[in-house]
CSV table of C-alpha atoms in Angstrom, one decimal:
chain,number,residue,atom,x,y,z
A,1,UNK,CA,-21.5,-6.6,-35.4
A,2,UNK,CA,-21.1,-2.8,-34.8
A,3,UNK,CA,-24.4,-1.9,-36.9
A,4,UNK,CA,-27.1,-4.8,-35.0
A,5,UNK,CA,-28.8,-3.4,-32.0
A,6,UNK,CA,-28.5,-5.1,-29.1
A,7,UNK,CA,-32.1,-6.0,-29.3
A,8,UNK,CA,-31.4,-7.6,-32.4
A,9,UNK,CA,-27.8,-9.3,-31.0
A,10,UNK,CA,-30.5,-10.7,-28.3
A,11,UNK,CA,-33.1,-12.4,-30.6
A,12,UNK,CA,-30.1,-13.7,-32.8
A,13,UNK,CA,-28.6,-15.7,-29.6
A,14,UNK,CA,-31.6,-16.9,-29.0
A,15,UNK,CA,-32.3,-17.9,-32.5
A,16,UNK,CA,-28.9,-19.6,-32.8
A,17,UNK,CA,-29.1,-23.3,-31.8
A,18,UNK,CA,-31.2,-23.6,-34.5
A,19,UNK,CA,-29.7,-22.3,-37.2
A,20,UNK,CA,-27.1,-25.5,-38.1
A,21,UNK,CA,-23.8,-24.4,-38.3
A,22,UNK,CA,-23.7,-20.6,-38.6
A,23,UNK,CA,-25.6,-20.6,-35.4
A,24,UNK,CA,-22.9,-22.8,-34.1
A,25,UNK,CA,-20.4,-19.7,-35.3
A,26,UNK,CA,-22.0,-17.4,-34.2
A,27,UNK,CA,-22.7,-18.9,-30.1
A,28,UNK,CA,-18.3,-19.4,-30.2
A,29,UNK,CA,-17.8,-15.9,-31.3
A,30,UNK,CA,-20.9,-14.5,-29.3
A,31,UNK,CA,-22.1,-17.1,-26.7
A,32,UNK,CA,-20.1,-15.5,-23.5
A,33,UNK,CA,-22.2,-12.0,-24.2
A,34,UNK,CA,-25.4,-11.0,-22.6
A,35,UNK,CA,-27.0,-8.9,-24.9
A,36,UNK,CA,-30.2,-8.5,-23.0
A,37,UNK,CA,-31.1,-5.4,-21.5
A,38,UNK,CA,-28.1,-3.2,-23.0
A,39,UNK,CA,-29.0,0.0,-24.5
A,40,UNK,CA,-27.2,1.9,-27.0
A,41,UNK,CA,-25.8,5.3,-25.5
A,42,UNK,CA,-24.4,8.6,-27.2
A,43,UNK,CA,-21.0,9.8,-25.6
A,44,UNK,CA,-21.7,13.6,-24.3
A,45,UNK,CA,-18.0,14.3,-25.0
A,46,UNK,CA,-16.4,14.0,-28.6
A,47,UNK,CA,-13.0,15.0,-30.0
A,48,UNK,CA,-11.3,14.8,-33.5
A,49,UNK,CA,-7.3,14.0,-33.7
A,50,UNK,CA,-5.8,13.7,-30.5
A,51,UNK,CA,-6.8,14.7,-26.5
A,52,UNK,CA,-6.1,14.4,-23.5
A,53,UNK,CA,-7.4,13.8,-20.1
A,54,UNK,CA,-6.2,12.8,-16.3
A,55,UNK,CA,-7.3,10.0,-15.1
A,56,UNK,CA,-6.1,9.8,-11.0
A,57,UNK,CA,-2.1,10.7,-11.2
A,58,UNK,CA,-2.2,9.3,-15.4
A,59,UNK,CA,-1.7,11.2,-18.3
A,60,UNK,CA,-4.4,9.5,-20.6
A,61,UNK,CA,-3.7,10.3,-24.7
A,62,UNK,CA,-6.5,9.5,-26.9
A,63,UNK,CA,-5.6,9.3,-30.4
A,64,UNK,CA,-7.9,8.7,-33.2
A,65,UNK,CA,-6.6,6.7,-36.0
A,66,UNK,CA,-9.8,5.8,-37.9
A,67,UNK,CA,-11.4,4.5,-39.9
A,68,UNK,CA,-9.4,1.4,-40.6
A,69,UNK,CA,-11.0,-1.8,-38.8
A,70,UNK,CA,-13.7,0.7,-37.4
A,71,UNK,CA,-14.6,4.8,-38.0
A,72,UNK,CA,-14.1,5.1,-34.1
A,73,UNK,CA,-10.8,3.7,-34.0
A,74,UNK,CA,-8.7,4.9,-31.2
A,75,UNK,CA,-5.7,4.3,-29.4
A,76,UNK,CA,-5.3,4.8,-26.0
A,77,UNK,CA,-1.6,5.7,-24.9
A,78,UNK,CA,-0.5,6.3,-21.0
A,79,UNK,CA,3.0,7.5,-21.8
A,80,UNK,CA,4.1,7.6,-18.1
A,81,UNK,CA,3.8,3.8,-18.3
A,82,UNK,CA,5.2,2.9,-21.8
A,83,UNK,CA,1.9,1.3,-22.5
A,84,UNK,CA,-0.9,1.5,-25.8
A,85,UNK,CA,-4.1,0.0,-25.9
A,86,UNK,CA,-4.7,-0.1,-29.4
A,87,UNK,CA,-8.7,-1.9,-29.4
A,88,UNK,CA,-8.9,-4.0,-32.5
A,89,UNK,CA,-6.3,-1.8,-34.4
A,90,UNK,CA,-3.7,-5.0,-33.6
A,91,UNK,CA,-4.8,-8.6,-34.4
A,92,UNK,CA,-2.2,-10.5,-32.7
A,93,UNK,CA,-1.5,-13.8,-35.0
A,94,UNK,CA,-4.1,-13.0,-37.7
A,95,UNK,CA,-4.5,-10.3,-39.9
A,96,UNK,CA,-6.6,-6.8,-39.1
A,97,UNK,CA,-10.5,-7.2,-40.9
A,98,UNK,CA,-10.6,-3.5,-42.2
A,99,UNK,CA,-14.1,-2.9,-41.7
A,100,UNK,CA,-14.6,0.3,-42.9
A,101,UNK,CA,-11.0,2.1,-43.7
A,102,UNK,CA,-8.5,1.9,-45.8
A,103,UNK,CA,-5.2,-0.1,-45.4
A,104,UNK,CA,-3.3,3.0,-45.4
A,105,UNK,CA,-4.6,3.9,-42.2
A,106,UNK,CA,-4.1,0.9,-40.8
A,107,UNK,CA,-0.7,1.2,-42.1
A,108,UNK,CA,-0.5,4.5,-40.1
A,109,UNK,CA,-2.1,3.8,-36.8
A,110,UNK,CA,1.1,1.1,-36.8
A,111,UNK,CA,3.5,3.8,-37.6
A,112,UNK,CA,2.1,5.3,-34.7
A,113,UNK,CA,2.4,2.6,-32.0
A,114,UNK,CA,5.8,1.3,-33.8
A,115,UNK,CA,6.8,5.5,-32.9
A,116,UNK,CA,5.4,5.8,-29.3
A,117,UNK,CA,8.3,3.3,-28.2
A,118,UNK,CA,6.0,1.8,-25.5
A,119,UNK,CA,7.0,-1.2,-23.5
A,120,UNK,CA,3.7,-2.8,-23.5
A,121,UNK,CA,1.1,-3.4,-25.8
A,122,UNK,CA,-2.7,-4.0,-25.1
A,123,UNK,CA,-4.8,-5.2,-27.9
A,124,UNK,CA,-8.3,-5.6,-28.1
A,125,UNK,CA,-8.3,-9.3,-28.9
A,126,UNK,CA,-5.4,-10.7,-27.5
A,127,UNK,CA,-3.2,-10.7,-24.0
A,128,UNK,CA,-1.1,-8.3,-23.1
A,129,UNK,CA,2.2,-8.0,-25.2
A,130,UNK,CA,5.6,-7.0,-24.7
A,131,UNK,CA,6.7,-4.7,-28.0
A,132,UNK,CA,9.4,-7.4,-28.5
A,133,UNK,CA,6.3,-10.1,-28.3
A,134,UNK,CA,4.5,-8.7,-31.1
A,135,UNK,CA,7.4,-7.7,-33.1
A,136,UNK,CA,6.9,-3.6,-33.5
């Protein structure tokens, strides 16, 4: 739902119990959000390819790998403590929905965890995983 306005994500959870069955859907995917109130914000700071920044005594890499299930995809490495947080890159159990890239990047944003030899993995949808856990 990365194109609905959160106005809109608002009047659809209300509108949900009554509409049968995709509202049903929709309140399981949905129903723990609160949509009300949120407003849509544009960062001040961009980058293309890779940065950097400190964040307290951390080395923080950010490390664009879109488009593949997004055009923002990004992973988020902390090399000091072997860890990625790869967002919705990673679908533990369940295949990636490619939103708006190709599978080739998909491919590659893999290739890129699989290389950063990290000991833990952090995916957007899932619990924390071990690299042995999820089989890089």
């Amino acid at each position: 739902m990365s194109h609905e306005s959160p106005e809109m994500m608002a009047a659809l959870m209300k509108q949900a119990p009554e509409m049968g069955p995709l509202g049903k859907y929709f309140l399981e995917c949905f129903g723990s959000f609160n949509f009300e109130g949120v407003t849509k914000k544009l960062p001040k700071n961009t980058f293309s390819g890779k940065t950097e920044r400190q964040v307290g005594d951390k080395v923080v890499e950010l490390i664009e790998v879109g488009p593949a299930h997004t055009n923002g995809d990004v992973l988020v490495h902390v090399p000091s403590d072997k860890v990625v947080f790869t967002g919705d890159i990673l679908f533990i159990e369940g295949h990636p929905i490619l939103w708006a890239g190709p599978v080739k990047n998909w491919i590659n944003a893999c290739d890129r965890i699989i290389a950063m030899q990290v000991d833990f993995v952090v995916p957007g949808q899932a619990l924390l995983q071990t690299t042995e856990a999820s089989e890089l």
